mmCIF file of C-alpha atoms in Angstrom:
data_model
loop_
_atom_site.group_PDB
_atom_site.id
_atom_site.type_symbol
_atom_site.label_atom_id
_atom_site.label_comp_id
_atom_site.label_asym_id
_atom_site.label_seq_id
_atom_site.Cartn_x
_atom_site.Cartn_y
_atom_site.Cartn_z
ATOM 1 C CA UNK A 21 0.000 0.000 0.000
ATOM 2 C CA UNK A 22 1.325 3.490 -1.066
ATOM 3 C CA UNK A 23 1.566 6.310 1.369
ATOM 4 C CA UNK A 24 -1.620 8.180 -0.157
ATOM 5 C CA UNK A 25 -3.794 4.935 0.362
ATOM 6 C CA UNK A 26 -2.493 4.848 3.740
ATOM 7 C CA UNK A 27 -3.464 8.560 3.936
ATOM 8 C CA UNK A 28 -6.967 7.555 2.734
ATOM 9 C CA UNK A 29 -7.715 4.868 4.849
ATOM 10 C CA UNK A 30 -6.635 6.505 8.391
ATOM 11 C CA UNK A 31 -9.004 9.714 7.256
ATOM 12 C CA UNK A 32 -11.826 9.790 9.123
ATOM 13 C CA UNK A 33 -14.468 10.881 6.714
ATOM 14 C CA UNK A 34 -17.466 11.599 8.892
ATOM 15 C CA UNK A 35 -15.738 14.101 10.165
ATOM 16 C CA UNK A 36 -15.764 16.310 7.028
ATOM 17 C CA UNK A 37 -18.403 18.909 6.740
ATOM 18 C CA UNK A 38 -18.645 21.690 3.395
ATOM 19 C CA UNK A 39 -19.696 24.403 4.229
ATOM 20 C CA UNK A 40 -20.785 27.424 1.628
ATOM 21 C CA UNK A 41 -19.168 30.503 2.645
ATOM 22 C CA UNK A 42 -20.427 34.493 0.698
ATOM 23 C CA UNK A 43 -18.192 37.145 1.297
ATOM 24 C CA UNK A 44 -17.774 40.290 0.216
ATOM 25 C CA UNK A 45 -16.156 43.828 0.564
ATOM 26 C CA UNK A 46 -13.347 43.874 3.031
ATOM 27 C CA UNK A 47 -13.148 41.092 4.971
ATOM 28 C CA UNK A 48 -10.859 38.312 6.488
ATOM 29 C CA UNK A 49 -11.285 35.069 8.264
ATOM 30 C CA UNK A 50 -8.297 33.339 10.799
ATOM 31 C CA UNK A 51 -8.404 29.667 11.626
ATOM 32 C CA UNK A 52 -6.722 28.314 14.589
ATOM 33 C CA UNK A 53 -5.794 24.783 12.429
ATOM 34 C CA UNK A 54 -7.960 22.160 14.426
ATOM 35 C CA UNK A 55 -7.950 19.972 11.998
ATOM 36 C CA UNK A 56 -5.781 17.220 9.775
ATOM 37 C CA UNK A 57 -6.689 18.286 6.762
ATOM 38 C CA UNK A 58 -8.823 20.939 5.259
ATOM 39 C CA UNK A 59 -9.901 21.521 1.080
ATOM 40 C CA UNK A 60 -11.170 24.729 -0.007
ATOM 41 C CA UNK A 61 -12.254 25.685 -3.609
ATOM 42 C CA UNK A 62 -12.774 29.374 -4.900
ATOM 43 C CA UNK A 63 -16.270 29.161 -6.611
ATOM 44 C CA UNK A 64 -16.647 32.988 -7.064
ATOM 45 C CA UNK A 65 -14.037 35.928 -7.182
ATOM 46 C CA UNK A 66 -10.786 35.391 -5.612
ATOM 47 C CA UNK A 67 -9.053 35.212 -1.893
ATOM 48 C CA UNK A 68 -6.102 35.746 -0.392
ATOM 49 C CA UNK A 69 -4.421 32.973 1.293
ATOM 50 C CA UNK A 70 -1.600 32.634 4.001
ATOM 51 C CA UNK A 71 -0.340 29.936 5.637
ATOM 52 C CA UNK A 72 2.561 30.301 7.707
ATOM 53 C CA UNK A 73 5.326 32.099 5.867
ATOM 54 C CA UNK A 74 3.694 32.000 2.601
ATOM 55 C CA UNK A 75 0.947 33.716 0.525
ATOM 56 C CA UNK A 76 -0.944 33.746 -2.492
ATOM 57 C CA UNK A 77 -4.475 34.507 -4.581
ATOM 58 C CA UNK A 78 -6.663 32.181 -5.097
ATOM 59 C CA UNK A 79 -8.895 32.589 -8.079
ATOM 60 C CA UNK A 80 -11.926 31.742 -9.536
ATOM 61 C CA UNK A 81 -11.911 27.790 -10.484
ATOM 62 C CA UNK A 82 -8.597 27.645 -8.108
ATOM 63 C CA UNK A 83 -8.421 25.325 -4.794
ATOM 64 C CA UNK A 84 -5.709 24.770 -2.179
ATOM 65 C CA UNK A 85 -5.318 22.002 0.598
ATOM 66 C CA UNK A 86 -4.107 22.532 3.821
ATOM 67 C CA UNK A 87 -2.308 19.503 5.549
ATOM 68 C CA UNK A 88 -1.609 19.591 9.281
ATOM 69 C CA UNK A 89 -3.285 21.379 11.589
ATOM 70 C CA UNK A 90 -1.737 24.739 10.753
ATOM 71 C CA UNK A 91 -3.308 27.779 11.439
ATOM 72 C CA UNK A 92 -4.454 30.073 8.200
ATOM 73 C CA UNK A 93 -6.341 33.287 6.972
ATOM 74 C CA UNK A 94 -8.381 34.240 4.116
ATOM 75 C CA UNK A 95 -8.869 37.722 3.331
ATOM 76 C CA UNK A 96 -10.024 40.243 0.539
ATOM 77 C CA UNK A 97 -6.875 41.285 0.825
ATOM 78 C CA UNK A 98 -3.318 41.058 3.057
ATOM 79 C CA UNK A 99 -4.074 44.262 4.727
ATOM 80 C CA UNK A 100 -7.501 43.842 6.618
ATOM 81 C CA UNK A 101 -7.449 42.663 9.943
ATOM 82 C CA UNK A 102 -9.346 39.298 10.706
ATOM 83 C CA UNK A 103 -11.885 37.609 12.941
ATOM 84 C CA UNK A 104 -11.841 33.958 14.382
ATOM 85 C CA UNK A 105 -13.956 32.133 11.449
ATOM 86 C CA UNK A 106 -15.195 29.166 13.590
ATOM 87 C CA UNK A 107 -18.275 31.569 14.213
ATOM 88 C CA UNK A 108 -18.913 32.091 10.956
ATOM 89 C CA UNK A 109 -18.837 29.156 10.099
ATOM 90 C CA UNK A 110 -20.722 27.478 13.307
ATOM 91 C CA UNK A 111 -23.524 28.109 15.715
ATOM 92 C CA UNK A 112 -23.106 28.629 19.053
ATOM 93 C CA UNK A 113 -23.483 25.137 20.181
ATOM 94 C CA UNK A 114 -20.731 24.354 17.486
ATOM 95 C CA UNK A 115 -23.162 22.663 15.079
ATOM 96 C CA UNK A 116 -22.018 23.864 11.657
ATOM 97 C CA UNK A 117 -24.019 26.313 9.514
ATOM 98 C CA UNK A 118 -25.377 25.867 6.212
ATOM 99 C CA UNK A 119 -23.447 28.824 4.686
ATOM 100 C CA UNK A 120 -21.344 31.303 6.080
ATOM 101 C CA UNK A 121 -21.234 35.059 5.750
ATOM 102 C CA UNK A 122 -18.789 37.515 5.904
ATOM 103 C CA UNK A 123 -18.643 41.013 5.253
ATOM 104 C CA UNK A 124 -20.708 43.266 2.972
ATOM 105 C CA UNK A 125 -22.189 42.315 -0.310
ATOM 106 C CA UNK A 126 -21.799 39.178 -1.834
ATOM 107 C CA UNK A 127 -18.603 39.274 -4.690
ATOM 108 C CA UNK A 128 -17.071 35.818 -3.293
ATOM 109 C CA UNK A 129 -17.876 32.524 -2.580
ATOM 110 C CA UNK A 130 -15.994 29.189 -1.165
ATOM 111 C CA UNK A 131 -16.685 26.126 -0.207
ATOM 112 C CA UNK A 132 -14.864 24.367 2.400
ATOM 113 C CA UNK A 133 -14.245 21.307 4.700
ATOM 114 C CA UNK A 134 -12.511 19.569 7.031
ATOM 115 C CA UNK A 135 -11.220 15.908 8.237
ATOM 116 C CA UNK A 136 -9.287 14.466 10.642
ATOM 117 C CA UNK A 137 -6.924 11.562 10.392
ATOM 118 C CA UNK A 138 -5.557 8.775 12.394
ATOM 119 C CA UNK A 139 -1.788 9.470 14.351
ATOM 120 C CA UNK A 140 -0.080 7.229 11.007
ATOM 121 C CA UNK A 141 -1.671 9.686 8.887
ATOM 122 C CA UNK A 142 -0.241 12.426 10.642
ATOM 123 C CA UNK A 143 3.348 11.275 10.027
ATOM 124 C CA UNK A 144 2.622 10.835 6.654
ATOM 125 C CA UNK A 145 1.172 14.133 6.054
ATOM 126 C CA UNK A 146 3.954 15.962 8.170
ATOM 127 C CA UNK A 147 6.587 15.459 4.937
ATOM 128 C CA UNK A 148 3.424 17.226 2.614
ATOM 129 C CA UNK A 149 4.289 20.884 1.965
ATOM 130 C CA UNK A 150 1.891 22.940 4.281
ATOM 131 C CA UNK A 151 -0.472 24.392 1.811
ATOM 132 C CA UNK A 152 -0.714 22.987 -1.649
ATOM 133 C CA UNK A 153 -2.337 25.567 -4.222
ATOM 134 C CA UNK A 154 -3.804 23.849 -7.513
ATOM 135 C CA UNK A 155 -5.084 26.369 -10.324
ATOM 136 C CA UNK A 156 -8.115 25.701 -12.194
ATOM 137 C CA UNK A 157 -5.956 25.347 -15.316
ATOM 138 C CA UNK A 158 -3.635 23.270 -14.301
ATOM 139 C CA UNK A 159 -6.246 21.435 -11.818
ATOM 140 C CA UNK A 160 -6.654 18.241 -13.960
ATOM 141 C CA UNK A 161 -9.061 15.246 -13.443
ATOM 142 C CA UNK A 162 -9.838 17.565 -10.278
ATOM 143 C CA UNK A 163 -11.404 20.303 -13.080
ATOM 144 C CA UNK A 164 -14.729 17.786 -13.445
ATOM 145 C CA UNK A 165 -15.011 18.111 -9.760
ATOM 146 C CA UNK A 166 -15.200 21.501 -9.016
ATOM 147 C CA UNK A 167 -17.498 22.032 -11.806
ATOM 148 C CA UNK A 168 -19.866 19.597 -9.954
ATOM 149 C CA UNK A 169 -19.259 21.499 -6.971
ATOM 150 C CA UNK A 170 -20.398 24.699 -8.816
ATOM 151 C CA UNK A 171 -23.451 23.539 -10.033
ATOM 152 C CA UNK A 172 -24.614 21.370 -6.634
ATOM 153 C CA UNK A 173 -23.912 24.356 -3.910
ATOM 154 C CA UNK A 174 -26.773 26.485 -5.271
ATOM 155 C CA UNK A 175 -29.354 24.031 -4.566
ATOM 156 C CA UNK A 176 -27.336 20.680 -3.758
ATOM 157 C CA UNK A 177 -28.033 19.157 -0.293
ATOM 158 C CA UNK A 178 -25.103 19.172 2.655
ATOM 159 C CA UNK A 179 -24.641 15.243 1.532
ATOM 160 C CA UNK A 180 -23.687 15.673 -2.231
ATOM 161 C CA UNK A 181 -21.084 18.753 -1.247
ATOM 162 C CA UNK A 182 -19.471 16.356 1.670
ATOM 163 C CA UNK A 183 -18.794 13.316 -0.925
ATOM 164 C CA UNK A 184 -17.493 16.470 -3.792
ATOM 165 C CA UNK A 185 -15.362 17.322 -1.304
ATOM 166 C CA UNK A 186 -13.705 14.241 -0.474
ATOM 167 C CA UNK A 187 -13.520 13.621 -4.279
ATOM 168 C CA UNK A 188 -11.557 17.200 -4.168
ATOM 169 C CA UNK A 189 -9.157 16.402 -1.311
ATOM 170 C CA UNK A 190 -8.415 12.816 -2.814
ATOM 171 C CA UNK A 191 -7.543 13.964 -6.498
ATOM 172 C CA UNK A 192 -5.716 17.090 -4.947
ATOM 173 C CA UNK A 193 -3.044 14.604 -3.092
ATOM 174 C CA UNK A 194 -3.247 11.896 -5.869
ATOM 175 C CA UNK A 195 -2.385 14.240 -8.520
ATOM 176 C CA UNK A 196 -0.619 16.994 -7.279
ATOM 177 C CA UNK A 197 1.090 16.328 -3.914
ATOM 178 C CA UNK A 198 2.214 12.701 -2.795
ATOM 179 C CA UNK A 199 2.985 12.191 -6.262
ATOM 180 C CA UNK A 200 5.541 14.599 -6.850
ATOM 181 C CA UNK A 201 5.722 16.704 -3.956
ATOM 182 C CA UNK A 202 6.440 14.011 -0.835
ATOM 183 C CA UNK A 203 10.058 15.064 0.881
ATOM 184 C CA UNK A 204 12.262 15.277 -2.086
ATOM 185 C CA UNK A 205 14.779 12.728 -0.183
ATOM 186 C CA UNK A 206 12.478 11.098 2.736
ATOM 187 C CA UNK A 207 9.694 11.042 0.246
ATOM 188 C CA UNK A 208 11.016 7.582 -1.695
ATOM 189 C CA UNK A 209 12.182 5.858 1.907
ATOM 190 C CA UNK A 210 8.485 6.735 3.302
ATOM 191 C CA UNK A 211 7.275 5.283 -0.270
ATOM 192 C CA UNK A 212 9.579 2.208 0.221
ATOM 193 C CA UNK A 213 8.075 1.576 3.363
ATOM 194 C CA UNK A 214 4.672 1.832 2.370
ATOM 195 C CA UNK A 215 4.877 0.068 -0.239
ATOM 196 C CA UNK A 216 7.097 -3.484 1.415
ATOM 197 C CA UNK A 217 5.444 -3.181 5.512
ATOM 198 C CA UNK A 218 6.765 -7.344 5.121
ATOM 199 C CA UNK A 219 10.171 -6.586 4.348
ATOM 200 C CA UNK A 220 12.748 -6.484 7.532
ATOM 201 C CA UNK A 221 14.018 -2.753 6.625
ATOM 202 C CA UNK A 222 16.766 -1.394 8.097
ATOM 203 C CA UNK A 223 18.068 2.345 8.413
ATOM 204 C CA UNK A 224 20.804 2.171 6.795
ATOM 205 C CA UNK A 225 19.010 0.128 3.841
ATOM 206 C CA UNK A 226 16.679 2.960 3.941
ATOM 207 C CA UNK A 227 18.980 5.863 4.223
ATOM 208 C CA UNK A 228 20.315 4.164 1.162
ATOM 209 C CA UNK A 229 17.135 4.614 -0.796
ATOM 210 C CA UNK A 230 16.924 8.246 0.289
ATOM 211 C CA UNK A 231 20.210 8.897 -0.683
ATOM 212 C CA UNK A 232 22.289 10.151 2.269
ATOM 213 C CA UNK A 233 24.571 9.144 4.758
ATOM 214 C CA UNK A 234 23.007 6.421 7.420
ATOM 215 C CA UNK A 235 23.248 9.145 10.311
ATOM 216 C CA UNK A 236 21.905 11.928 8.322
ATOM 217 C CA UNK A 237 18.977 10.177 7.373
ATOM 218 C CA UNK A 238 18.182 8.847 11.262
ATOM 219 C CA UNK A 239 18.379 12.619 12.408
ATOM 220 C CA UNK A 240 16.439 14.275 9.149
ATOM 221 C CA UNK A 241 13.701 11.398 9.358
ATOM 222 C CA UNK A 242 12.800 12.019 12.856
ATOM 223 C CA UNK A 243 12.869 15.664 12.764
ATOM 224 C CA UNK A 244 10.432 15.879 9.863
ATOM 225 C CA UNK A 245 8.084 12.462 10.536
ATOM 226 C CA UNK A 246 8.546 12.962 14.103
ATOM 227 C CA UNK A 247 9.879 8.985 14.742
ATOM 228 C CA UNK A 248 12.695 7.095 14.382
ATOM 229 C CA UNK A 249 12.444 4.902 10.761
ATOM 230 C CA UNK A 250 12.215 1.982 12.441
ATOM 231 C CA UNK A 251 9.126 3.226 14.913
ATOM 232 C CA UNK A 252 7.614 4.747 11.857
ATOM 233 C CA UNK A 253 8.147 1.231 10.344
ATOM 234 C CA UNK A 254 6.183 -1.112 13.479
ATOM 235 C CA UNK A 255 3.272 1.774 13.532
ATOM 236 C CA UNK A 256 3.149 0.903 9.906
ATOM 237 C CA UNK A 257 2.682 -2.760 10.552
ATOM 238 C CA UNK A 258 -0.039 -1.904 13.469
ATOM 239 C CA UNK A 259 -1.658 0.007 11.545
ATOM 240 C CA UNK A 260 -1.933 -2.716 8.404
ATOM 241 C CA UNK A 261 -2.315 -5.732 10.825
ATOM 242 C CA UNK A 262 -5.161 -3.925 12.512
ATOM 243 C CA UNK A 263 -7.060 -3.248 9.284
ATOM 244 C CA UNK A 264 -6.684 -6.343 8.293
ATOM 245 C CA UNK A 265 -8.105 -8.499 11.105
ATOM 246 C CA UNK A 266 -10.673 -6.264 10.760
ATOM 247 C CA UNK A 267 -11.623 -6.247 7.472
ATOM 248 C CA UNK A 268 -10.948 -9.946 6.134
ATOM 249 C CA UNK A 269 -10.879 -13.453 7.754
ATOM 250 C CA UNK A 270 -7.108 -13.818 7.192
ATOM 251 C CA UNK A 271 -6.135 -15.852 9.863
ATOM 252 C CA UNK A 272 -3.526 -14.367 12.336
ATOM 253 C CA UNK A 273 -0.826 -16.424 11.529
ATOM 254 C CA UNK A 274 -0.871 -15.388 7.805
ATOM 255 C CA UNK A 275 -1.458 -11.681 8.922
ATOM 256 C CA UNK A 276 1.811 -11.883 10.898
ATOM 257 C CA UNK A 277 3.717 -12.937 7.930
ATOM 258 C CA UNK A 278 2.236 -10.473 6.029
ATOM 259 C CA UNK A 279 3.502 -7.618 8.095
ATOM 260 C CA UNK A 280 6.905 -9.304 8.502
ATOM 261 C CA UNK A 281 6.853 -11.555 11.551
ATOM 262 C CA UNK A 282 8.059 -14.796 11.359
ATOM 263 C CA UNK A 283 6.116 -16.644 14.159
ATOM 264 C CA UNK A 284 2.537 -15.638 15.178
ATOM 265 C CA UNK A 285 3.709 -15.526 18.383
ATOM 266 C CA UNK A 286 6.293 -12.813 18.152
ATOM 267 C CA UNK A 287 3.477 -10.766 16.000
ATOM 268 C CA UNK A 288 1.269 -11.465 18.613
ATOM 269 C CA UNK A 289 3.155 -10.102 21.684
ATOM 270 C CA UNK A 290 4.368 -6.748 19.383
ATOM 271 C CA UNK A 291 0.510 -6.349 18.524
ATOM 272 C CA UNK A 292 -0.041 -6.476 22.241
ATOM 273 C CA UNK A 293 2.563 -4.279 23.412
ATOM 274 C CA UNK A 294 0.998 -1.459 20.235
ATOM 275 C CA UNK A 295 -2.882 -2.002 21.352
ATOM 276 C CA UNK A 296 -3.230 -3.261 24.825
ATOM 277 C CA UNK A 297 -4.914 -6.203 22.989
ATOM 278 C CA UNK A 298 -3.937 -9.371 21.979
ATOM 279 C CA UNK A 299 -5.137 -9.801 17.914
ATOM 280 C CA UNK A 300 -8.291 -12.145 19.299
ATOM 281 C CA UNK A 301 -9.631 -9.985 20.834
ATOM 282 C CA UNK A 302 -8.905 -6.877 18.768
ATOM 283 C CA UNK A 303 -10.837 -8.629 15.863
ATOM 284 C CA UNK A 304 -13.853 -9.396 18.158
ATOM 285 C CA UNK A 305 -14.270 -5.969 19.710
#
């Protein structure tokens, strides 16, 4: 499995919710970055976008995915000072509203959600660039989408704007970020990983495949991922071993061998140690 599958799978997508937002005149909007994840499209007029150290308009047809839980702002403009958005874009009970509205007049219009992901999601999307701006012309298979978006948010229910927006989020990394724009040195060890979970890697076998020097690589991995190789490497197994005995009657013993243990038993007790359960009992609750 590739790192965007494994992306995919840890998202969880209840937890997305698109919400319409009008704007217009002077106005700006700062978000504290609660979530994983979050996919906005520019439907109407154009924004202005920072994240962190960087900036840039978004226009018409244009959309932009924010991974981590960074805090952002979008704005008329860079000069106008903002307001939290979460009550814009909430009640006060923190049930979300069907469209937001900011400012005066109506010359803008987004659309935006939100998902969260698992903790092996996280270190995969920690090597993503923070903010990853796709215009509508260079958009791709993506293009279809946000043309479905613009017809459905006029009179499309929450439902149809939720899946669109998944759709979004899913072509956006597919095509335009864990494709090309992983780590440009961690990025083929994390896909090496991903890809072999049965192999028995080693760091220096995957410093190797990154390219640098065994020590580098240790010290570079675990700054960006946030975990040695070889911890990123047994959450990787978890994580695979746990899907699996839930989602197919493998038996355990072949489960262990698929995630590179030799004896059920030693698969068993690492399982343990990672879940507090033993893989019985996992499958059963």
């Amino acid at each position: 499995m590739n790192p965007l599958e494994h992306v995919l799978s840890a998202l969880s997508v209840k937890c997305a919710v698109a919400t319409p937002l009008h704007a217009g005149g002077r106005w700006a909007l700062h978000f504290v970055g609660r979530l994983n994840l979050r996919v906005e499209v520019v439907l109407r007029g154009r924004v202005h976008v920072v994240v962190g150290e960087e900036s840039f308009w978004a226009g018409e047809g244009d959309c932009y995915v924010i991974a981590g839980r960074r805090p952002y702002r979008i704005a008329s403009d860079p000069d106008t000072p903002s307001v939290f958005a979460a009550p814009v874009y909430e009640h006060p009970d923190g049930t979300p509203r069907e469209l937001g509205r900011i400012g005066e007049g109506h010359d803008t219009t987004l659309l935006g959600a939100g998902f969260t992901a698992g903790p092996e999601a996280d270190q995969v999307l920690a090597v993503l660039p923070p903010v990853i701006h796709v215009r509508g012309a260079e958009s791709g298979t993506a293009q279809a989408t946000i043309e479905l978006i613009s017809r459905e948010i006029e009179g499309g229910g929450r439902m149809i704007l939720d899946r669109l927006t998944q759709v979004l989020l899913l072509q956006v990394l597919r095509d335009h970020a864990l494709s090309a724009s992983l780590h440009p040195q961690l990025g083929p060890a994390l896909k090496a990983l991903h890809g072999n979970v049965k192999h028995p890697w080693t760091v220096s076998e995957l410093a190797s495949v990154a390219a640098m020097s065994r020590s580098t690589f240790f010290v570079r991995f675990k700054e960006i991922v946030g975990t040695t190789p070889l911890d990123y490497l047994l959450r990787l197994r978890m994580q695979t071993a746990s899907r699996a005995l839930r989602e197919t009657t493998d038996t355990v013993a072949t489960i262990a061998s698929n995630v590179g243990y030799g004896t059920e038993s030693a698969f068993s007790a690492a399982f343990k140690r990672f879940t507090g359960r033993s893989p019985g009992e996992y499958r059963v609750t």
